[in-house]
Each structure stands twice: as structure tokens, then as C-alpha cells.
Amino acid sequence: MTDPNRGGADPHLAVIGAGPAGLAATVAAAAQGIRVTLVDSAAEAGGQFYRRPAAGLGARRPQALHHQWRTWERLRDGLDRYVRAGTVRHLTEHHVWLVEHRADPDQGFTVHALLGPEQEEPAEVPADAVLLATGGYEKVLPFPGWTLPGVVTPGGAQAMLKGSLAVSGRTAVVAGTGPLLLPVATGLAAAGVEVAALVDSADPKAFLRQSRALAAQPGKVVEGAGFAAQLLRHRVRILARHTIVEAHGTERLEAVTVAHLDGDGRVRPGSERRIPCDTLAVGHGMLPHTDLAETLGCRLDGLGVHVDAEQRTDVPGVWAAGETTGIGGNALSLAEGHIAGRSAAARLCGIAPDPGAWAAAAKVRTRLRAFFAALDSVYVPPAHWTEQVTDDTVVCRCEEVTGGAVREAVAELGAGDPRTVKLLTRAGMGWCQGRMCGPAVAGLAGCELTPSRRPFARPVPLGVLARAGETDHQ
């Protein structure tokens, strides 16, 4: 490996993830003359935030589905410019399943990926240093009926709208908690969907307790007020301090029952109401993607990857930026990506980084981290959400494990942590490897959610593993 603190000839940085953080990092590093390979699972750059309709759909105004469109255009043009110049190589439809140190630690890293939609053919990318911009995924908590067709996550509904100009029904309820609910509800309403209600478990009084931190970001406050104005214009009913109790339907979703929450986060008896709908977009925030960082041995801060002021992890040669270090939105991801790209470029060239080169981004990072820490204290799931999970409610969809099975593992078989519940019930042993059911299993087991270190970031065909093993022994 080219020592990131010594420099070397033609240093090479691999950036994993082409969302806001990865794009900002790629452009920042390439601007310093560093050779960059941008590796991403999607067919086009942009990630979820900058997802766009397929060209064949002929969308006349794709920018209508986005805010900060000009920022996307600058990132896109910068990436295209460096790709044409040969400084950046952009590898699309490369699904990374492992990043590992090469046999000789001085030779850097190998990024292992699976190609295309089939994900059966392997590819490898050697690099002197790695920058992880792997984003986050949605937190899902179960309730009776949540597996019905028509129940999606807010991000799923947004992806359908942005990527295919499609919606899953004519009448929707957007529910759960978190800042993503606002743009999803306004986006659906603008697309012609009747949004029957926005159901948020957050307590409006909690925003007042965080007024100082929120006021420090007036742009974000104005943005939120803009979403609220659009909801008012579309006559969307906002049910604060409410939660979804049950989804109803036979072959697909037909209605939901919502209820008011008391001060302790419990459903207030007698407050239930039924709302007809054919789409429910429900989620409770996001969690960082840390699989690749964990296999490299990177330390975590809570659920996100620990980084220093330069966005370096505690593993030499590995940087991290964006949602993988903690959920904080697009602007924070851009700031962290810029800092990480500049730092990685300097270190790879053997130059002491100049913090002044990213001073503006560092200020943005500091302010936004404080802002989203305040939001995290407001947007929390109901304290007693597990009481709505009946014994026959499916918790782990992959293995069809119910809430009753998890409770039995805890109460009757002595399971005291999610790993033991997994061994006793198979919850988390399916295709998603516990990413979807992990929060639910931990909640039902009465445990804190902790990262579950996995050997690979995604399922890998045995043939690919065998070939990788043969290569390692040659």
C-alpha cells in the first residue's frame, strides 16, 4: 500500500458509494490529482437522494422531484469532467460485499464486488486507500398487518416516485417518525395522490425544548415550514403524537387504524380511528450502513462509524463520510464527503492536510451535527411500541418468525440478547441478515440495538467465494 502518511507514485483511492457523500469525496479528491475509482451498486450516480427517472420515461421536469437540484448538477458535471479526463473511473452496478487488506499490508486494499443485476460474477478493485460512503437504510418496526401488499417504507415510496414516476396507490397514509416523512408526504401529494394523513409519533412540545439548536439552522427551519405549507395546500391532515396500530386488508391494504399516544408513549384507549387507504408509507428513521467498516475493523460510535476531524476511521487508509458515520441528511453528507476527499488526497500524496482547505465544510459539519442530534431526540419511536406487536405478528419476514416466538425465546428459554434470540428462533438468519428485523428483535428482547458484525455485506454465491479462496492461496 502507498502509505497514506508518506505518499507515493500514482496513488489510488477507491470510493464506495455514489450518493452525495461519495460524489463530493470523489470530486474533491480528483481535483487534487488523485486517481479515484468510484464503485456503486446503482446504474447511475446520485444515490437515493439524487435518484432520477429513467430517460425512457421522458420526464420533462425531473427537478420538480428534488430540492437542491443545482448542487446535483455541479456534482454530476464535476464527475463527468474527471471521468473524461481519466482521473476518475466510475464503476456502476458493482455490489460490494467485502473490503479487505491485501496479503501484504503495504499493498493496500482489495474491494470485492458482484456485477450486474444477477450479482453472480465477481470483480476486484485494488486501491491504496478506501473511502466508505455507503449511506444508510430505513428502520422498520412491525405491527399487525405490516406485511400486507401496499405497505412500504417512506424511502421506498420516494424511490418509486423519483425513479419511475409511479405511486403504489391512489390514497396514502404516511406514518412513523423522522424528517423523511415531510418530503415523502408532499411528494406524493404533488404527484396527485390523496394523502389522507401524515401520522407522526413525535411530540410537538419536544421541538420547543430543542428550539435553540433548531434555530441555529434557519435554512432547515424554513425548509420544514415549506413542506408544512405544501401539506396545508393539499389539505393533508397532520396527526401529531399518533401511531399506527394496525393495517387492515385481505389480499392488499385497505385501511389503517391509528391512535393517539399518551405522555408515556402508550396508545390512549378509545382514541383509535380507522382511515381507508391503499398505500401506507411507514418508517421510523434511518440506520447507518456499517457492514464494510465493521469487517475492516473500524470502531463505531454508537451505530455509526467513528471518524476524526479529517473523516478518518481508526483503521489506517480508511476514511468514512455521510450517513455511514451517522444519519444527518444531504448537506451534512456533502460536507463530510468534501472533507474526506481532500484529506485522503493529501495523505495519499504525503502532504500534511491543510484544515483551511475545508474550513467552510467543517463549520457546516459542526452545525448540522448539532442540528440532527437535536432532531434525533425528537424523532423517536413510541416508547412502548412493542405493546402493539401481537404474538402472531410476523417480526422476521425472511424466516417468518413471530412476535410470540421472540417473546418465548426471552421468557421461556432465557435469551437475553438478539444473538441468542437469533440462534433459538432463526430471526435474522434470512436474506437481509437481520437488517430489517434487527431493531424489532432487540426491542422485543428488551435490549439496546447494537451493530451485528457480519462477514460479508451481502449474500455471495459459493462459487465466487471458492474462486476468491483459490486466488488467496496462489
JSON list of C-alpha atoms in Angstrom, two decimals, residues 227-403:
[
{"chain": "A", "resi": 227, "resn": "PHE", "atom": "CA", "xyz": [-43.11, 21.33, 3.47]},
{"chain": "A", "resi": 228, "resn": "ALA", "atom": "CA", "xyz": [-45.76, 22.18, 6.07]},
{"chain": "A", "resi": 229, "resn": "ALA", "atom": "CA", "xyz": [-47.19, 24.86, 3.77]},
{"chain": "A", "resi": 230, "resn": "GLN", "atom": "CA", "xyz": [-47.43, 22.36, 0.93]},
{"chain": "A", "resi": 231, "resn": "LEU", "atom": "CA", "xyz": [-49.24, 19.88, 3.15]},
{"chain": "A", "resi": 232, "resn": "LEU", "atom": "CA", "xyz": [-51.67, 22.61, 4.15]},
{"chain": "A", "resi": 233, "resn": "ARG", "atom": "CA", "xyz": [-52.23, 23.50, 0.50]},
{"chain": "A", "resi": 234, "resn": "HIS", "atom": "CA", "xyz": [-53.01, 19.87, -0.32]},
{"chain": "A", "resi": 235, "resn": "ARG", "atom": "CA", "xyz": [-55.25, 19.61, 2.77]},
{"chain": "A", "resi": 236, "resn": "VAL", "atom": "CA", "xyz": [-53.21, 16.82, 4.32]},
{"chain": "A", "resi": 237, "resn": "ARG", "atom": "CA", "xyz": [-54.31, 16.07, 7.86]},
{"chain": "A", "resi": 238, "resn": "ILE", "atom": "CA", "xyz": [-51.37, 16.03, 10.31]},
{"chain": "A", "resi": 239, "resn": "LEU", "atom": "CA", "xyz": [-51.85, 13.74, 13.30]},
{"chain": "A", "resi": 240, "resn": "ALA", "atom": "CA", "xyz": [-49.03, 14.52, 15.72]},
{"chain": "A", "resi": 241, "resn": "ARG", "atom": "CA", "xyz": [-48.37, 12.26, 18.69]},
{"chain": "A", "resi": 242, "resn": "HIS", "atom": "CA", "xyz": [-50.17, 9.42, 16.90]},
{"chain": "A", "resi": 243, "resn": "THR", "atom": "CA", "xyz": [-49.07, 5.98, 15.77]},
{"chain": "A", "resi": 244, "resn": "ILE", "atom": "CA", "xyz": [-50.19, 3.15, 13.52]},
{"chain": "A", "resi": 245, "resn": "VAL", "atom": "CA", "xyz": [-51.90, 0.40, 15.50]},
{"chain": "A", "resi": 246, "resn": "GLU", "atom": "CA", "xyz": [-52.85, -1.98, 12.68]},
{"chain": "A", "resi": 247, "resn": "ALA", "atom": "CA", "xyz": [-53.06, -2.29, 8.90]},
{"chain": "A", "resi": 248, "resn": "HIS", "atom": "CA", "xyz": [-56.19, -3.97, 7.52]},
{"chain": "A", "resi": 249, "resn": "GLY", "atom": "CA", "xyz": [-56.86, -5.88, 4.34]},
{"chain": "A", "resi": 250, "resn": "THR", "atom": "CA", "xyz": [-57.27, -9.31, 2.78]},
{"chain": "A", "resi": 251, "resn": "GLU", "atom": "CA", "xyz": [-55.20, -9.52, -0.39]},
{"chain": "A", "resi": 252, "resn": "ARG", "atom": "CA", "xyz": [-53.77, -5.99, -0.03]},
{"chain": "A", "resi": 253, "resn": "LEU", "atom": "CA", "xyz": [-54.01, -2.92, 2.19]},
{"chain": "A", "resi": 254, "resn": "GLU", "atom": "CA", "xyz": [-57.48, -1.43, 2.57]},
{"chain": "A", "resi": 255, "resn": "ALA", "atom": "CA", "xyz": [-57.25, 0.74, 5.70]},
{"chain": "A", "resi": 256, "resn": "VAL", "atom": "CA", "xyz": [-55.17, 1.52, 8.79]},
{"chain": "A", "resi": 257, "resn": "THR", "atom": "CA", "xyz": [-56.05, 2.14, 12.41]},
{"chain": "A", "resi": 258, "resn": "VAL", "atom": "CA", "xyz": [-54.23, 4.99, 14.11]},
{"chain": "A", "resi": 259, "resn": "ALA", "atom": "CA", "xyz": [-54.34, 6.05, 17.73]},
{"chain": "A", "resi": 260, "resn": "HIS", "atom": "CA", "xyz": [-53.23, 8.92, 19.95]},
{"chain": "A", "resi": 261, "resn": "LEU", "atom": "CA", "xyz": [-50.25, 8.42, 22.27]},
{"chain": "A", "resi": 262, "resn": "ASP", "atom": "CA", "xyz": [-50.25, 9.49, 25.90]},
{"chain": "A", "resi": 263, "resn": "GLY", "atom": "CA", "xyz": [-47.34, 11.17, 27.66]},
{"chain": "A", "resi": 264, "resn": "ASP", "atom": "CA", "xyz": [-45.65, 7.82, 28.32]},
{"chain": "A", "resi": 265, "resn": "GLY", "atom": "CA", "xyz": [-45.78, 6.74, 24.68]},
{"chain": "A", "resi": 266, "resn": "ARG", "atom": "CA", "xyz": [-48.64, 4.29, 25.09]},
{"chain": "A", "resi": 267, "resn": "VAL", "atom": "CA", "xyz": [-51.76, 4.12, 22.96]},
{"chain": "A", "resi": 268, "resn": "ARG", "atom": "CA", "xyz": [-54.54, 6.09, 24.62]},
{"chain": "A", "resi": 269, "resn": "PRO", "atom": "CA", "xyz": [-57.57, 3.73, 24.97]},
{"chain": "A", "resi": 270, "resn": "GLY", "atom": "CA", "xyz": [-60.57, 4.83, 22.94]},
{"chain": "A", "resi": 271, "resn": "SER", "atom": "CA", "xyz": [-58.56, 7.12, 20.65]},
{"chain": "A", "resi": 272, "resn": "GLU", "atom": "CA", "xyz": [-58.36, 4.67, 17.75]},
{"chain": "A", "resi": 273, "resn": "ARG", "atom": "CA", "xyz": [-59.66, 5.75, 14.35]},
{"chain": "A", "resi": 274, "resn": "ARG", "atom": "CA", "xyz": [-59.77, 3.90, 11.04]},
{"chain": "A", "resi": 275, "resn": "ILE", "atom": "CA", "xyz": [-58.51, 5.59, 7.85]},
{"chain": "A", "resi": 276, "resn": "PRO", "atom": "CA", "xyz": [-59.23, 4.00, 4.44]},
{"chain": "A", "resi": 277, "resn": "CYS", "atom": "CA", "xyz": [-56.15, 3.87, 2.17]},
{"chain": "A", "resi": 278, "resn": "ASP", "atom": "CA", "xyz": [-54.41, 1.61, -0.32]},
{"chain": "A", "resi": 279, "resn": "THR", "atom": "CA", "xyz": [-50.86, 2.75, 0.48]},
{"chain": "A", "resi": 280, "resn": "LEU", "atom": "CA", "xyz": [-49.10, 3.09, 3.81]},
{"chain": "A", "resi": 281, "resn": "ALA", "atom": "CA", "xyz": [-45.59, 4.55, 3.80]},
{"chain": "A", "resi": 282, "resn": "VAL", "atom": "CA", "xyz": [-44.29, 3.88, 7.29]},
{"chain": "A", "resi": 283, "resn": "GLY", "atom": "CA", "xyz": [-40.84, 4.08, 8.86]},
{"chain": "A", "resi": 284, "resn": "HIS", "atom": "CA", "xyz": [-39.05, 5.23, 11.99]},
{"chain": "A", "resi": 285, "resn": "GLY", "atom": "CA", "xyz": [-35.90, 6.96, 10.80]},
{"chain": "A", "resi": 286, "resn": "MET", "atom": "CA", "xyz": [-32.71, 5.50, 9.39]},
{"chain": "A", "resi": 287, "resn": "LEU", "atom": "CA", "xyz": [-29.68, 3.49, 10.48]},
{"chain": "A", "resi": 288, "resn": "PRO", "atom": "CA", "xyz": [-26.10, 3.73, 9.15]},
{"chain": "A", "resi": 289, "resn": "HIS", "atom": "CA", "xyz": [-24.73, 1.07, 6.80]},
{"chain": "A", "resi": 290, "resn": "THR", "atom": "CA", "xyz": [-21.60, -0.10, 8.60]},
{"chain": "A", "resi": 291, "resn": "ASP", "atom": "CA", "xyz": [-21.07, -3.66, 7.31]},
{"chain": "A", "resi": 292, "resn": "LEU", "atom": "CA", "xyz": [-17.95, -2.89, 5.28]},
{"chain": "A", "resi": 293, "resn": "ALA", "atom": "CA", "xyz": [-16.48, -0.72, 8.02]},
{"chain": "A", "resi": 294, "resn": "GLU", "atom": "CA", "xyz": [-17.01, -3.43, 10.62]},
{"chain": "A", "resi": 295, "resn": "THR", "atom": "CA", "xyz": [-15.31, -6.13, 8.54]},
{"chain": "A", "resi": 296, "resn": "LEU", "atom": "CA", "xyz": [-12.32, -3.80, 8.23]},
{"chain": "A", "resi": 297, "resn": "GLY", "atom": "CA", "xyz": [-12.23, -3.45, 12.00]},
{"chain": "A", "resi": 298, "resn": "CYS", "atom": "CA", "xyz": [-13.33, 0.20, 12.16]},
{"chain": "A", "resi": 299, "resn": "ARG", "atom": "CA", "xyz": [-14.54, 1.39, 15.55]},
{"chain": "A", "resi": 300, "resn": "LEU", "atom": "CA", "xyz": [-18.14, 2.53, 15.88]},
{"chain": "A", "resi": 301, "resn": "ASP", "atom": "CA", "xyz": [-19.62, 5.43, 17.81]},
{"chain": "A", "resi": 302, "resn": "GLY", "atom": "CA", "xyz": [-23.00, 4.05, 18.80]},
{"chain": "A", "resi": 303, "resn": "LEU", "atom": "CA", "xyz": [-24.40, 2.82, 15.48]},
{"chain": "A", "resi": 304, "resn": "GLY", "atom": "CA", "xyz": [-22.21, 4.93, 13.16]},
{"chain": "A", "resi": 305, "resn": "VAL", "atom": "CA", "xyz": [-18.55, 4.69, 12.13]},
{"chain": "A", "resi": 306, "resn": "HIS", "atom": "CA", "xyz": [-16.18, 6.66, 14.35]},
{"chain": "A", "resi": 307, "resn": "VAL", "atom": "CA", "xyz": [-14.18, 9.30, 12.46]},
{"chain": "A", "resi": 308, "resn": "ASP", "atom": "CA", "xyz": [-11.80, 12.09, 13.41]},
{"chain": "A", "resi": 309, "resn": "ALA", "atom": "CA", "xyz": [-11.78, 15.72, 12.21]},
{"chain": "A", "resi": 310, "resn": "GLU", "atom": "CA", "xyz": [-10.49, 14.55, 8.79]},
{"chain": "A", "resi": 311, "resn": "GLN", "atom": "CA", "xyz": [-13.17, 11.84, 8.48]},
{"chain": "A", "resi": 312, "resn": "ARG", "atom": "CA", "xyz": [-10.51, 9.16, 9.05]},
{"chain": "A", "resi": 313, "resn": "THR", "atom": "CA", "xyz": [-11.52, 5.95, 10.78]},
{"chain": "A", "resi": 314, "resn": "ASP", "atom": "CA", "xyz": [-9.16, 4.34, 13.27]},
{"chain": "A", "resi": 315, "resn": "VAL", "atom": "CA", "xyz": [-8.04, 1.90, 10.55]},
{"chain": "A", "resi": 316, "resn": "PRO", "atom": "CA", "xyz": [-5.10, 3.41, 8.60]},
{"chain": "A", "resi": 317, "resn": "GLY", "atom": "CA", "xyz": [-6.00, 4.12, 5.00]},
{"chain": "A", "resi": 318, "resn": "VAL", "atom": "CA", "xyz": [-9.78, 4.07, 5.56]},
{"chain": "A", "resi": 319, "resn": "TRP", "atom": "CA", "xyz": [-12.00, 7.16, 5.53]},
{"chain": "A", "resi": 320, "resn": "ALA", "atom": "CA", "xyz": [-15.78, 7.33, 6.01]},
{"chain": "A", "resi": 321, "resn": "ALA", "atom": "CA", "xyz": [-18.32, 10.03, 5.20]},
{"chain": "A", "resi": 322, "resn": "GLY", "atom": "CA", "xyz": [-22.05, 10.60, 5.04]},
{"chain": "A", "resi": 323, "resn": "GLU", "atom": "CA", "xyz": [-24.79, 8.54, 6.63]},
{"chain": "A", "resi": 324, "resn": "THR", "atom": "CA", "xyz": [-22.41, 5.68, 7.46]},
{"chain": "A", "resi": 325, "resn": "THR", "atom": "CA", "xyz": [-20.95, 7.89, 10.21]},
{"chain": "A", "resi": 326, "resn": "GLY", "atom": "CA", "xyz": [-24.40, 8.89, 11.50]},
{"chain": "A", "resi": 327, "resn": "ILE", "atom": "CA", "xyz": [-27.68, 9.94, 9.92]},
{"chain": "A", "resi": 328, "resn": "GLY", "atom": "CA", "xyz": [-27.67, 13.64, 9.09]},
{"chain": "A", "resi": 329, "resn": "GLY", "atom": "CA", "xyz": [-29.08, 14.36, 5.66]},
{"chain": "A", "resi": 330, "resn": "ASN", "atom": "CA", "xyz": [-27.76, 15.53, 2.33]},
{"chain": "A", "resi": 331, "resn": "ALA", "atom": "CA", "xyz": [-25.97, 18.76, 3.33]},
{"chain": "A", "resi": 332, "resn": "LEU", "atom": "CA", "xyz": [-24.02, 17.03, 6.11]},
{"chain": "A", "resi": 333, "resn": "SER", "atom": "CA", "xyz": [-23.10, 14.19, 3.75]},
{"chain": "A", "resi": 334, "resn": "LEU", "atom": "CA", "xyz": [-21.77, 16.68, 1.21]},
{"chain": "A", "resi": 335, "resn": "ALA", "atom": "CA", "xyz": [-19.66, 18.45, 3.84]},
{"chain": "A", "resi": 336, "resn": "GLU", "atom": "CA", "xyz": [-18.23, 15.21, 5.22]},
{"chain": "A", "resi": 337, "resn": "GLY", "atom": "CA", "xyz": [-17.54, 13.89, 1.73]},
{"chain": "A", "resi": 338, "resn": "HIS", "atom": "CA", "xyz": [-15.66, 17.04, 0.75]},
{"chain": "A", "resi": 339, "resn": "ILE", "atom": "CA", "xyz": [-13.52, 16.89, 3.89]},
{"chain": "A", "resi": 340, "resn": "ALA", "atom": "CA", "xyz": [-12.82, 13.18, 3.47]},
{"chain": "A", "resi": 341, "resn": "GLY", "atom": "CA", "xyz": [-11.86, 13.56, -0.19]},
{"chain": "A", "resi": 342, "resn": "ARG", "atom": "CA", "xyz": [-9.49, 16.44, 0.49]},
{"chain": "A", "resi": 343, "resn": "SER", "atom": "CA", "xyz": [-7.93, 14.64, 3.46]},
{"chain": "A", "resi": 344, "resn": "ALA", "atom": "CA", "xyz": [-7.47, 11.35, 1.58]},
{"chain": "A", "resi": 345, "resn": "ALA", "atom": "CA", "xyz": [-5.88, 13.14, -1.37]},
{"chain": "A", "resi": 346, "resn": "ALA", "atom": "CA", "xyz": [-3.41, 14.98, 0.83]},
{"chain": "A", "resi": 347, "resn": "ARG", "atom": "CA", "xyz": [-2.48, 11.93, 2.88]},
{"chain": "A", "resi": 348, "resn": "LEU", "atom": "CA", "xyz": [-2.01, 9.77, -0.21]},
{"chain": "A", "resi": 349, "resn": "CYS", "atom": "CA", "xyz": [0.31, 12.39, -1.65]},
{"chain": "A", "resi": 350, "resn": "GLY", "atom": "CA", "xyz": [2.30, 12.55, 1.56]},
{"chain": "A", "resi": 351, "resn": "ILE", "atom": "CA", "xyz": [1.22, 16.11, 2.27]},
{"chain": "A", "resi": 352, "resn": "ALA", "atom": "CA", "xyz": [0.05, 17.32, 5.65]},
{"chain": "A", "resi": 353, "resn": "PRO", "atom": "CA", "xyz": [-3.58, 18.31, 5.09]},
{"chain": "A", "resi": 354, "resn": "ASP", "atom": "CA", "xyz": [-4.45, 21.96, 5.47]},
{"chain": "A", "resi": 355, "resn": "PRO", "atom": "CA", "xyz": [-7.66, 22.23, 7.53]},
{"chain": "A", "resi": 356, "resn": "GLY", "atom": "CA", "xyz": [-8.16, 25.66, 5.98]},
{"chain": "A", "resi": 357, "resn": "ALA", "atom": "CA", "xyz": [-8.92, 23.92, 2.70]},
{"chain": "A", "resi": 358, "resn": "TRP", "atom": "CA", "xyz": [-12.13, 22.58, 4.18]},
{"chain": "A", "resi": 359, "resn": "ALA", "atom": "CA", "xyz": [-12.82, 25.16, 6.87]},
{"chain": "A", "resi": 360, "resn": "ALA", "atom": "CA", "xyz": [-16.20, 26.13, 5.41]},
{"chain": "A", "resi": 361, "resn": "ALA", "atom": "CA", "xyz": [-17.27, 22.49, 5.15]},
{"chain": "A", "resi": 362, "resn": "ALA", "atom": "CA", "xyz": [-16.11, 21.87, 8.73]},
{"chain": "A", "resi": 363, "resn": "LYS", "atom": "CA", "xyz": [-18.32, 24.69, 10.00]},
{"chain": "A", "resi": 364, "resn": "VAL", "atom": "CA", "xyz": [-21.29, 23.24, 8.14]},
{"chain": "A", "resi": 365, "resn": "ARG", "atom": "CA", "xyz": [-20.49, 19.82, 9.59]},
{"chain": "A", "resi": 366, "resn": "THR", "atom": "CA", "xyz": [-20.37, 21.12, 13.16]},
{"chain": "A", "resi": 367, "resn": "ARG", "atom": "CA", "xyz": [-23.64, 23.00, 12.89]},
{"chain": "A", "resi": 368, "resn": "LEU", "atom": "CA", "xyz": [-25.51, 20.18, 11.16]},
{"chain": "A", "resi": 369, "resn": "ARG", "atom": "CA", "xyz": [-24.30, 17.52, 13.56]},
{"chain": "A", "resi": 370, "resn": "ALA", "atom": "CA", "xyz": [-25.72, 19.58, 16.43]},
{"chain": "A", "resi": 371, "resn": "PHE", "atom": "CA", "xyz": [-28.94, 20.14, 14.49]},
{"chain": "A", "resi": 372, "resn": "PHE", "atom": "CA", "xyz": [-29.52, 16.47, 13.76]},
{"chain": "A", "resi": 373, "resn": "ALA", "atom": "CA", "xyz": [-28.58, 15.45, 17.28]},
{"chain": "A", "resi": 374, "resn": "ALA", "atom": "CA", "xyz": [-31.45, 17.70, 18.39]},
{"chain": "A", "resi": 375, "resn": "LEU", "atom": "CA", "xyz": [-33.79, 16.12, 15.83]},
{"chain": "A", "resi": 376, "resn": "ASP", "atom": "CA", "xyz": [-32.79, 12.64, 16.98]},
{"chain": "A", "resi": 377, "resn": "SER", "atom": "CA", "xyz": [-34.05, 13.48, 20.45]},
{"chain": "A", "resi": 378, "resn": "VAL", "atom": "CA", "xyz": [-37.42, 14.50, 18.98]},
{"chain": "A", "resi": 379, "resn": "TYR", "atom": "CA", "xyz": [-37.99, 11.88, 16.31]},
{"chain": "A", "resi": 380, "resn": "VAL", "atom": "CA", "xyz": [-38.04, 8.73, 18.41]},
{"chain": "A", "resi": 381, "resn": "PRO", "atom": "CA", "xyz": [-40.39, 5.75, 18.10]},
{"chain": "A", "resi": 382, "resn": "PRO", "atom": "CA", "xyz": [-43.13, 5.45, 20.74]},
{"chain": "A", "resi": 383, "resn": "ALA", "atom": "CA", "xyz": [-41.59, 4.24, 23.97]},
{"chain": "A", "resi": 384, "resn": "HIS", "atom": "CA", "xyz": [-43.99, 1.29, 24.20]},
{"chain": "A", "resi": 385, "resn": "TRP", "atom": "CA", "xyz": [-44.28, 0.35, 20.52]},
{"chain": "A", "resi": 386, "resn": "THR", "atom": "CA", "xyz": [-43.68, -3.32, 21.35]},
{"chain": "A", "resi": 387, "resn": "GLU", "atom": "CA", "xyz": [-47.08, -3.47, 23.06]},
{"chain": "A", "resi": 388, "resn": "GLN", "atom": "CA", "xyz": [-48.70, -3.22, 19.63]},
{"chain": "A", "resi": 389, "resn": "VAL", "atom": "CA", "xyz": [-46.81, -6.30, 18.36]},
{"chain": "A", "resi": 390, "resn": "THR", "atom": "CA", "xyz": [-49.17, -9.23, 18.89]},
{"chain": "A", "resi": 391, "resn": "ASP", "atom": "CA", "xyz": [-47.86, -12.76, 19.31]},
{"chain": "A", "resi": 392, "resn": "ASP", "atom": "CA", "xyz": [-48.93, -13.68, 15.77]},
{"chain": "A", "resi": 393, "resn": "THR", "atom": "CA", "xyz": [-47.40, -10.56, 14.18]},
{"chain": "A", "resi": 394, "resn": "VAL", "atom": "CA", "xyz": [-44.55, -11.53, 11.85]},
{"chain": "A", "resi": 395, "resn": "VAL", "atom": "CA", "xyz": [-41.34, -9.88, 13.04]},
{"chain": "A", "resi": 396, "resn": "CYS", "atom": "CA", "xyz": [-38.74, -11.50, 10.77]},
{"chain": "A", "resi": 397, "resn": "ARG", "atom": "CA", "xyz": [-40.23, -11.72, 7.28]},
{"chain": "A", "resi": 398, "resn": "CYS", "atom": "CA", "xyz": [-37.37, -13.77, 5.81]},
{"chain": "A", "resi": 399, "resn": "GLU", "atom": "CA", "xyz": [-37.79, -16.63, 8.30]},
{"chain": "A", "resi": 400, "resn": "GLU", "atom": "CA", "xyz": [-41.45, -15.92, 9.25]},
{"chain": "A", "resi": 401, "resn": "VAL", "atom": "CA", "xyz": [-40.64, -15.59, 12.94]},
{"chain": "A", "resi": 402, "resn": "THR", "atom": "CA", "xyz": [-43.48, -14.10, 15.00]},
{"chain": "A", "resi": 403, "resn": "GLY", "atom": "CA", "xyz": [-43.51, -11.79, 17.97]}
]
